């Protein structure tokens, strides 16, 4: 690791077609793979949060995609319904809905994940014509009682989809979908494994593009493309020219450009605790369970790394970050938060205290969904790296 | 015995004591009701202080959470979210908001939540035997509960939060009733108290009487001119849900409230001499309310006929069995509690309440204060505006902080309201 000489573009040394396709997929909502699927008559169902049960949508023969607001340029239409104190992701996403950018969706699934998103449901069902909509009741605790509750919620969703499509979603189909999504998670974890190296072969911005793409296209294709990328990265020369290894802790962060600005200052992002990151890939659904819906409920409520909205999980969430710091040899943690998000205000308040106790440098960064200018971010990232003596 | 966090409680208790003495001089029956409530608050303070000093169990609660159960268990409790509302908090509130910001709680999280977390961080509230919370409200409350559990001083305090389903259904009520049962087991385990079902029945029967009287009172408020301003509605809630829960004194309080209101209505006496505008303040009260309400009255002849806290007397509970009582409490906790009622589930309740209040109370205009904490409400503003448009009633969204009067200055608030009244031809 040489002395840092100034702004630089960290990037993988590998020229990969798959990576390029993933990066392109983060720049638009309907990427070429999804477009192909739709043109062939395939249906797509969106969902709003990392608790969205993708497997059930896949088992119904459709492609699940996580709602993003990529490419949005304004919130004029949404502003008639929402307020300036609403999270900008929600404002942009709803604006796209009003604009018709999500008209290709067959359905949309919500959970009451936060105060902003859950009200998008109320507005959407009144203003946007999406054939199938469903609100699911996601508990805020993670005991067995909640697993049981959420199993019923999954069953309700499954039955509603069956009714809407006039199909049957058998256990066999559910297991098949679970296996497919587990494969995505396993492959993504292999990618994270490579990032543990002293010289990771891929940057944080590139890795984010891969994870975002995993929620945006048919999974079979994604898995094949990721296998290809992993192959290419396996003996790639790693990145050496960085000042510090960073971890990002965040809710919705789907824009690789944000991480790119940080990495341009020399802080290589090697891992994360994010919704487009470890929170959706770090654990698998138990394929050995006897009932697929129970297996899914257990995965979402108890097994996957929890979001701050799950009341009883703060010690686990904090431990998760601290363990990742060790495992990925992280020098400093950045806690990113969307302005007006109360969940992440609280999370960063508590996590900041925990990391301070362990002497782990921590930087809180507030942001808007669409990155307007990189100047302030650049300055904050630089100052953070300098404060760490890097 | 010195107990951490008790100094401020004692200071507040003394200030309340002083205030009661002043109030007692007043002959007005309304003022006497206020005195009765402040005395009950004082009583509560004394019970908490005595319990803390004598090592007896007492509970910290964040908000609501079926206090009938605490009353039946004979457990004193204090409610974190009530503290900023007490007149004794007024001298400190702005400094404490600044302190919360310096502590890293930022500026855009609900100020009530920041004050709650900061009161715990600063050791200004006594360490209870156990803490209970309700997870059905906003994201802020969820984080408040987590921050409390995370605080070093509170690490050894047992915590129980009741989970609350999002959608309203029989299944949700059953789930939440079981959560309340689990909360009772938790309280029994950590306080040594046992829930006596007959005692619970007494508390519930008494609280039913209170809610019946409250409903009667709300009927009377429909009168033109409106007999009282919204302040009495908030007091009604404090009596029924905080300081005289299932308590005969509370029932008596409501009875007197109904009596004096009947009298006023029969005499055609309004809360203000010349009522010109009947306003629905679609939120809870602001702690700086008197400054604006006095001006509204004097300048525009406005009576705040209804607000969120005063609107919903709780559903009566069938006391015939343990099961029916827990179900009834669950329903109250999920569907009746002000704020929870409007915030917890989909926007349907919000819309229904808006329509009912406007029609039943002959409302001339709706003001959505747009408190900076209510992110869910902020995302419902278009829906509210459309509902009001369909009802033909003017709607104003302000944008303020119910706790920090610096967020939007009083002058600006008054200016916005004046322009609105003028533009709508009101007053
Ligand atoms: S960033 Fe926060 S407020 Fe925005 S959608 Fe995510 S959880 Fe909700
Ligand atoms: S005032 Fe609103 S945001 Fe604040 S605690 Fe109450 S419901 Fe939550």
PDB file of N, CA and C in Angstrom, chain A residues 161-227:
ATOM      1  N   UNK A 161     -51.500 -14.222  -4.744  1.00  0.00           N
ATOM      2  CA  UNK A 161     -50.867 -14.339  -6.073  1.00  0.00           C
ATOM      3  C   UNK A 161     -51.516 -15.477  -6.872  1.00  0.00           C
ATOM      4  N   UNK A 162     -51.789 -16.577  -6.183  1.00  0.00           N
ATOM      5  CA  UNK A 162     -52.443 -17.707  -6.857  1.00  0.00           C
ATOM      6  C   UNK A 162     -53.775 -17.268  -7.446  1.00  0.00           C
ATOM      7  N   UNK A 163     -54.505 -16.533  -6.650  1.00  0.00           N
ATOM      8  CA  UNK A 163     -55.822 -16.070  -7.095  1.00  0.00           C
ATOM      9  C   UNK A 163     -55.671 -15.100  -8.270  1.00  0.00           C
ATOM     10  N   UNK A 164     -54.750 -14.189  -8.127  1.00  0.00           N
ATOM     11  CA  UNK A 164     -54.565 -13.171  -9.160  1.00  0.00           C
ATOM     12  C   UNK A 164     -54.157 -13.799 -10.498  1.00  0.00           C
ATOM     13  N   UNK A 165     -53.285 -14.797 -10.405  1.00  0.00           N
ATOM     14  CA  UNK A 165     -52.745 -15.372 -11.649  1.00  0.00           C
ATOM     15  C   UNK A 165     -53.498 -16.616 -12.101  1.00  0.00           C
ATOM     16  N   UNK A 166     -54.368 -17.128 -11.234  1.00  0.00           N
ATOM     17  CA  UNK A 166     -55.072 -18.371 -11.550  1.00  0.00           C
ATOM     18  C   UNK A 166     -54.119 -19.557 -11.630  1.00  0.00           C
ATOM     19  N   UNK A 167     -53.192 -19.613 -10.706  1.00  0.00           N
ATOM     20  CA  UNK A 167     -52.210 -20.712 -10.705  1.00  0.00           C
ATOM     21  C   UNK A 167     -52.148 -21.347  -9.322  1.00  0.00           C
ATOM     22  N   UNK A 168     -51.358 -22.406  -9.225  1.00  0.00           N
ATOM     23  CA  UNK A 168     -51.090 -22.994  -7.912  1.00  0.00           C
ATOM     24  C   UNK A 168     -49.593 -22.895  -7.670  1.00  0.00           C
ATOM     25  N   UNK A 169     -49.246 -22.407  -6.509  1.00  0.00           N
ATOM     26  CA  UNK A 169     -47.819 -22.355  -6.158  1.00  0.00           C
ATOM     27  C   UNK A 169     -47.566 -23.520  -5.206  1.00  0.00           C
ATOM     28  N   UNK A 170     -47.057 -24.589  -5.766  1.00  0.00           N
ATOM     29  CA  UNK A 170     -46.853 -25.796  -4.961  1.00  0.00           C
ATOM     30  C   UNK A 170     -45.613 -25.657  -4.079  1.00  0.00           C
ATOM     31  N   UNK A 171     -45.511 -26.547  -3.106  1.00  0.00           N
ATOM     32  CA  UNK A 171     -44.295 -26.575  -2.272  1.00  0.00           C
ATOM     33  C   UNK A 171     -43.069 -26.811  -3.146  1.00  0.00           C
ATOM     34  N   UNK A 172     -43.265 -27.645  -4.154  1.00  0.00           N
ATOM     35  CA  UNK A 172     -42.136 -27.969  -5.040  1.00  0.00           C
ATOM     36  C   UNK A 172     -41.609 -26.687  -5.717  1.00  0.00           C
ATOM     37  N   UNK A 173     -42.551 -25.887  -6.178  1.00  0.00           N
ATOM     38  CA  UNK A 173     -42.141 -24.628  -6.820  1.00  0.00           C
ATOM     39  C   UNK A 173     -41.447 -23.705  -5.813  1.00  0.00           C
ATOM     40  N   UNK A 174     -41.977 -23.714  -4.603  1.00  0.00           N
ATOM     41  CA  UNK A 174     -41.361 -22.853  -3.578  1.00  0.00           C
ATOM     42  C   UNK A 174     -39.931 -23.301  -3.276  1.00  0.00           C
ATOM     43  N   UNK A 175     -39.756 -24.630  -3.150  1.00  0.00           N
ATOM     44  CA  UNK A 175     -38.394 -25.132  -2.866  1.00  0.00           C
ATOM     45  C   UNK A 175     -37.444 -24.809  -4.012  1.00  0.00           C
ATOM     46  N   UNK A 176     -37.962 -24.926  -5.212  1.00  0.00           N
ATOM     47  CA  UNK A 176     -37.124 -24.627  -6.375  1.00  0.00           C
ATOM     48  C   UNK A 176     -36.677 -23.161  -6.336  1.00  0.00           C
ATOM     49  N   UNK A 177     -37.626 -22.291  -6.008  1.00  0.00           N
ATOM     50  CA  UNK A 177     -37.303 -20.851  -5.935  1.00  0.00           C
ATOM     51  C   UNK A 177     -36.320 -20.585  -4.800  1.00  0.00           C
ATOM     52  N   UNK A 178     -36.540 -21.242  -3.677  1.00  0.00           N
ATOM     53  CA  UNK A 178     -35.635 -21.038  -2.529  1.00  0.00           C
ATOM     54  C   UNK A 178     -34.214 -21.434  -2.930  1.00  0.00           C
ATOM     55  N   UNK A 179     -34.111 -22.558  -3.629  1.00  0.00           N
ATOM     56  CA  UNK A 179     -32.769 -23.027  -4.038  1.00  0.00           C
ATOM     57  C   UNK A 179     -32.112 -22.027  -4.993  1.00  0.00           C
ATOM     58  N   UNK A 180     -32.916 -21.513  -5.900  1.00  0.00           N
ATOM     59  CA  UNK A 180     -32.373 -20.557  -6.867  1.00  0.00           C
ATOM     60  C   UNK A 180     -31.864 -19.298  -6.148  1.00  0.00           C
ATOM     61  N   UNK A 181     -32.655 -18.772  -5.231  1.00  0.00           N
ATOM     62  CA  UNK A 181     -32.250 -17.545  -4.520  1.00  0.00           C
ATOM     63  C   UNK A 181     -31.088 -17.824  -3.567  1.00  0.00           C
ATOM     64  N   UNK A 182     -31.076 -19.016  -2.985  1.00  0.00           N
ATOM     65  CA  UNK A 182     -29.921 -19.371  -2.143  1.00  0.00           C
ATOM     66  C   UNK A 182     -28.650 -19.419  -2.989  1.00  0.00           C
ATOM     67  N   UNK A 183     -28.801 -19.896  -4.207  1.00  0.00           N
ATOM     68  CA  UNK A 183     -27.620 -19.954  -5.076  1.00  0.00           C
ATOM     69  C   UNK A 183     -27.095 -18.535  -5.332  1.00  0.00           C
ATOM     70  N   UNK A 184     -28.013 -17.613  -5.574  1.00  0.00           N
ATOM     71  CA  UNK A 184     -27.595 -16.207  -5.751  1.00  0.00           C
ATOM     72  C   UNK A 184     -26.819 -15.748  -4.526  1.00  0.00           C
ATOM     73  N   UNK A 185     -27.357 -16.040  -3.361  1.00  0.00           N
ATOM     74  CA  UNK A 185     -26.702 -15.592  -2.121  1.00  0.00           C
ATOM     75  C   UNK A 185     -25.323 -16.229  -1.976  1.00  0.00           C
ATOM     76  N   UNK A 186     -25.236 -17.529  -2.280  1.00  0.00           N
ATOM     77  CA  UNK A 186     -23.938 -18.217  -2.138  1.00  0.00           C
ATOM     78  C   UNK A 186     -22.904 -17.608  -3.074  1.00  0.00           C
ATOM     79  N   UNK A 187     -23.330 -17.346  -4.309  1.00  0.00           N
ATOM     80  CA  UNK A 187     -22.393 -16.765  -5.282  1.00  0.00           C
ATOM     81  C   UNK A 187     -21.964 -15.366  -4.831  1.00  0.00           C
ATOM     82  N   UNK A 188     -22.908 -14.609  -4.314  1.00  0.00           N
ATOM     83  CA  UNK A 188     -22.550 -13.263  -3.846  1.00  0.00           C
ATOM     84  C   UNK A 188     -21.587 -13.344  -2.664  1.00  0.00           C
ATOM     85  N   UNK A 189     -21.788 -14.353  -1.824  1.00  0.00           N
ATOM     86  CA  UNK A 189     -20.854 -14.481  -0.687  1.00  0.00           C
ATOM     87  C   UNK A 189     -19.454 -14.822  -1.175  1.00  0.00           C
ATOM     88  N   UNK A 190     -19.400 -15.592  -2.286  1.00  0.00           N
ATOM     89  CA  UNK A 190     -18.065 -15.889  -2.856  1.00  0.00           C
ATOM     90  C   UNK A 190     -17.388 -14.592  -3.286  1.00  0.00           C
ATOM     91  N   UNK A 191     -18.184 -13.694  -3.826  1.00  0.00           N
ATOM     92  CA  UNK A 191     -17.629 -12.402  -4.241  1.00  0.00           C
ATOM     93  C   UNK A 191     -17.099 -11.658  -3.011  1.00  0.00           C
ATOM     94  N   UNK A 192     -17.874 -11.703  -1.916  1.00  0.00           N
ATOM     95  CA  UNK A 192     -17.438 -11.019  -0.694  1.00  0.00           C
ATOM     96  C   UNK A 192     -16.163 -11.671  -0.137  1.00  0.00           C
ATOM     97  N   UNK A 193     -16.080 -12.986  -0.306  1.00  0.00           N
ATOM     98  CA  UNK A 193     -14.879 -13.714   0.155  1.00  0.00           C
ATOM     99  C   UNK A 193     -13.631 -13.103  -0.486  1.00  0.00           C
ATOM    100  N   UNK A 194     -13.740 -12.816  -1.774  1.00  0.00           N
ATOM    101  CA  UNK A 194     -12.589 -12.249  -2.490  1.00  0.00           C
ATOM    102  C   UNK A 194     -12.220 -10.874  -1.938  1.00  0.00           C
ATOM    103  N   UNK A 195     -13.199 -10.200  -1.401  1.00  0.00           N
ATOM    104  CA  UNK A 195     -12.952  -8.840  -0.890  1.00  0.00           C
ATOM    105  C   UNK A 195     -12.213  -8.861   0.444  1.00  0.00           C
ATOM    106  N   UNK A 196     -12.110 -10.049   1.040  1.00  0.00           N
ATOM    107  CA  UNK A 196     -11.353 -10.148   2.294  1.00  0.00           C
ATOM    108  C   UNK A 196      -9.850 -10.069   2.054  1.00  0.00           C
ATOM    109  N   UNK A 197      -9.451 -10.357   0.809  1.00  0.00           N
ATOM    110  CA  UNK A 197      -8.011 -10.407   0.500  1.00  0.00           C
ATOM    111  C   UNK A 197      -7.347  -9.055   0.796  1.00  0.00           C
ATOM    112  N   UNK A 198      -6.032  -9.104   1.026  1.00  0.00           N
ATOM    113  CA  UNK A 198      -5.302  -7.840   1.239  1.00  0.00           C
ATOM    114  C   UNK A 198      -5.429  -6.950   0.016  1.00  0.00           C
ATOM    115  N   UNK A 199      -5.488  -7.597  -1.132  1.00  0.00           N
ATOM    116  CA  UNK A 199      -5.658  -6.840  -2.369  1.00  0.00           C
ATOM    117  C   UNK A 199      -6.902  -7.352  -3.087  1.00  0.00           C
ATOM    118  N   UNK A 200      -8.039  -6.838  -2.684  1.00  0.00           N
ATOM    119  CA  UNK A 200      -9.290  -7.347  -3.274  1.00  0.00           C
ATOM    120  C   UNK A 200      -9.329  -7.099  -4.780  1.00  0.00           C
ATOM    121  N   UNK A 201      -9.886  -8.031  -5.526  1.00  0.00           N
ATOM    122  CA  UNK A 201      -9.890  -7.855  -6.981  1.00  0.00           C
ATOM    123  C   UNK A 201     -11.032  -6.962  -7.472  1.00  0.00           C
ATOM    124  N   UNK A 202     -11.836  -6.449  -6.573  1.00  0.00           N
ATOM    125  CA  UNK A 202     -13.008  -5.673  -6.998  1.00  0.00           C
ATOM    126  C   UNK A 202     -13.236  -4.535  -5.991  1.00  0.00           C
ATOM    127  N   UNK A 203     -13.700  -3.420  -6.481  1.00  0.00           N
ATOM    128  CA  UNK A 203     -13.933  -2.275  -5.575  1.00  0.00           C
ATOM    129  C   UNK A 203     -15.313  -2.388  -4.914  1.00  0.00           C
ATOM    130  N   UNK A 204     -15.536  -1.507  -3.960  1.00  0.00           N
ATOM    131  CA  UNK A 204     -16.849  -1.474  -3.304  1.00  0.00           C
ATOM    132  C   UNK A 204     -17.939  -1.024  -4.270  1.00  0.00           C
ATOM    133  N   UNK A 205     -17.599  -0.063  -5.120  1.00  0.00           N
ATOM    134  CA  UNK A 205     -18.592   0.442  -6.080  1.00  0.00           C
ATOM    135  C   UNK A 205     -18.978  -0.674  -7.055  1.00  0.00           C
ATOM    136  N   UNK A 206     -17.985  -1.432  -7.493  1.00  0.00           N
ATOM    137  CA  UNK A 206     -18.275  -2.528  -8.429  1.00  0.00           C
ATOM    138  C   UNK A 206     -19.093  -3.625  -7.740  1.00  0.00           C
ATOM    139  N   UNK A 207     -18.724  -3.921  -6.495  1.00  0.00           N
ATOM    140  CA  UNK A 207     -19.465  -4.972  -5.773  1.00  0.00           C
ATOM    141  C   UNK A 207     -20.915  -4.546  -5.559  1.00  0.00           C
ATOM    142  N   UNK A 208     -21.109  -3.267  -5.279  1.00  0.00           N
ATOM    143  CA  UNK A 208     -22.492  -2.785  -5.093  1.00  0.00           C
ATOM    144  C   UNK A 208     -23.292  -2.974  -6.382  1.00  0.00           C
ATOM    145  N   UNK A 209     -22.643  -2.698  -7.507  1.00  0.00           N
ATOM    146  CA  UNK A 209     -23.341  -2.871  -8.792  1.00  0.00           C
ATOM    147  C   UNK A 209     -23.787  -4.332  -8.954  1.00  0.00           C
ATOM    148  N   UNK A 210     -22.934  -5.244  -8.530  1.00  0.00           N
ATOM    149  CA  UNK A 210     -23.291  -6.669  -8.663  1.00  0.00           C
ATOM    150  C   UNK A 210     -24.514  -6.981  -7.792  1.00  0.00           C
ATOM    151  N   UNK A 211     -24.488  -6.489  -6.558  1.00  0.00           N
ATOM    152  CA  UNK A 211     -25.604  -6.815  -5.657  1.00  0.00           C
ATOM    153  C   UNK A 211     -26.903  -6.164  -6.157  1.00  0.00           C
ATOM    154  N   UNK A 212     -26.799  -4.928  -6.600  1.00  0.00           N
ATOM    155  CA  UNK A 212     -28.011  -4.265  -7.118  1.00  0.00           C
ATOM    156  C   UNK A 212     -28.563  -5.079  -8.296  1.00  0.00           C
ATOM    157  N   UNK A 213     -27.674  -5.499  -9.180  1.00  0.00           N
ATOM    158  CA  UNK A 213     -28.124  -6.277 -10.345  1.00  0.00           C
ATOM    159  C   UNK A 213     -28.815  -7.570  -9.910  1.00  0.00           C
ATOM    160  N   UNK A 214     -28.384  -8.109  -8.763  1.00  0.00           N
ATOM    161  CA  UNK A 214     -28.984  -9.379  -8.303  1.00  0.00           C
ATOM    162  C   UNK A 214     -30.459  -9.191  -7.945  1.00  0.00           C
ATOM    163  N   UNK A 215     -30.871  -7.970  -7.748  1.00  0.00           N
ATOM    164  CA  UNK A 215     -32.280  -7.729  -7.394  1.00  0.00           C
ATOM    165  C   UNK A 215     -33.058  -7.163  -8.576  1.00  0.00           C
ATOM    166  N   UNK A 216     -32.438  -7.169  -9.742  1.00  0.00           N
ATOM    167  CA  UNK A 216     -33.031  -6.412 -10.852  1.00  0.00           C
ATOM    168  C   UNK A 216     -33.213  -7.207 -12.133  1.00  0.00           C
ATOM    169  N   UNK A 217     -32.878  -8.474 -12.127  1.00  0.00           N
ATOM    170  CA  UNK A 217     -33.000  -9.243 -13.375  1.00  0.00           C
ATOM    171  C   UNK A 217     -33.362 -10.696 -13.074  1.00  0.00           C
ATOM    172  N   UNK A 218     -33.742 -11.441 -14.095  1.00  0.00           N
ATOM    173  CA  UNK A 218     -34.062 -12.853 -13.836  1.00  0.00           C
ATOM    174  C   UNK A 218     -32.865 -13.545 -13.174  1.00  0.00           C
ATOM    175  N   UNK A 219     -33.155 -14.292 -12.101  1.00  0.00           N
ATOM    176  CA  UNK A 219     -32.052 -14.816 -11.281  1.00  0.00           C
ATOM    177  C   UNK A 219     -31.195 -15.856 -11.998  1.00  0.00           C
ATOM    178  N   UNK A 220     -31.793 -16.678 -12.859  1.00  0.00           N
ATOM    179  CA  UNK A 220     -30.966 -17.686 -13.543  1.00  0.00           C
ATOM    180  C   UNK A 220     -29.854 -16.991 -14.318  1.00  0.00           C
ATOM    181  N   UNK A 221     -30.241 -15.971 -15.096  1.00  0.00           N
ATOM    182  CA  UNK A 221     -29.245 -15.239 -15.883  1.00  0.00           C
ATOM    183  C   UNK A 221     -28.235 -14.579 -14.966  1.00  0.00           C
ATOM    184  N   UNK A 222     -28.742 -13.984 -13.912  1.00  0.00           N
ATOM    185  CA  UNK A 222     -27.821 -13.298 -12.996  1.00  0.00           C
ATOM    186  C   UNK A 222     -26.795 -14.292 -12.468  1.00  0.00           C
ATOM    187  N   UNK A 223     -27.277 -15.449 -12.026  1.00  0.00           N
ATOM    188  CA  UNK A 223     -26.357 -16.424 -11.431  1.00  0.00           C
ATOM    189  C   UNK A 223     -25.294 -16.855 -12.457  1.00  0.00           C
ATOM    190  N   UNK A 224     -25.725 -17.074 -13.685  1.00  0.00           N
ATOM    191  CA  UNK A 224     -24.749 -17.475 -14.716  1.00  0.00           C
ATOM    192  C   UNK A 224     -23.705 -16.376 -14.936  1.00  0.00           C
ATOM    193  N   UNK A 225     -24.193 -15.150 -14.985  1.00  0.00           N
ATOM    194  CA  UNK A 225     -23.260 -14.039 -15.214  1.00  0.00           C
ATOM    195  C   UNK A 225     -22.305 -13.866 -14.038  1.00  0.00           C
ATOM    196  N   UNK A 226     -22.842 -14.060 -12.832  1.00  0.00           N
ATOM    197  CA  UNK A 226     -21.968 -13.889 -11.665  1.00  0.00           C
ATOM    198  C   UNK A 226     -20.915 -15.003 -11.613  1.00  0.00           C
ATOM    199  N   UNK A 227     -21.315 -16.204 -12.021  1.00  0.00           N
ATOM    200  CA  UNK A 227     -20.317 -17.298 -12.059  1.00  0.00           C
ATOM    201  C   UNK A 227     -19.168 -16.903 -12.973  1.00  0.00           C
TER     202      UNK A 227
END
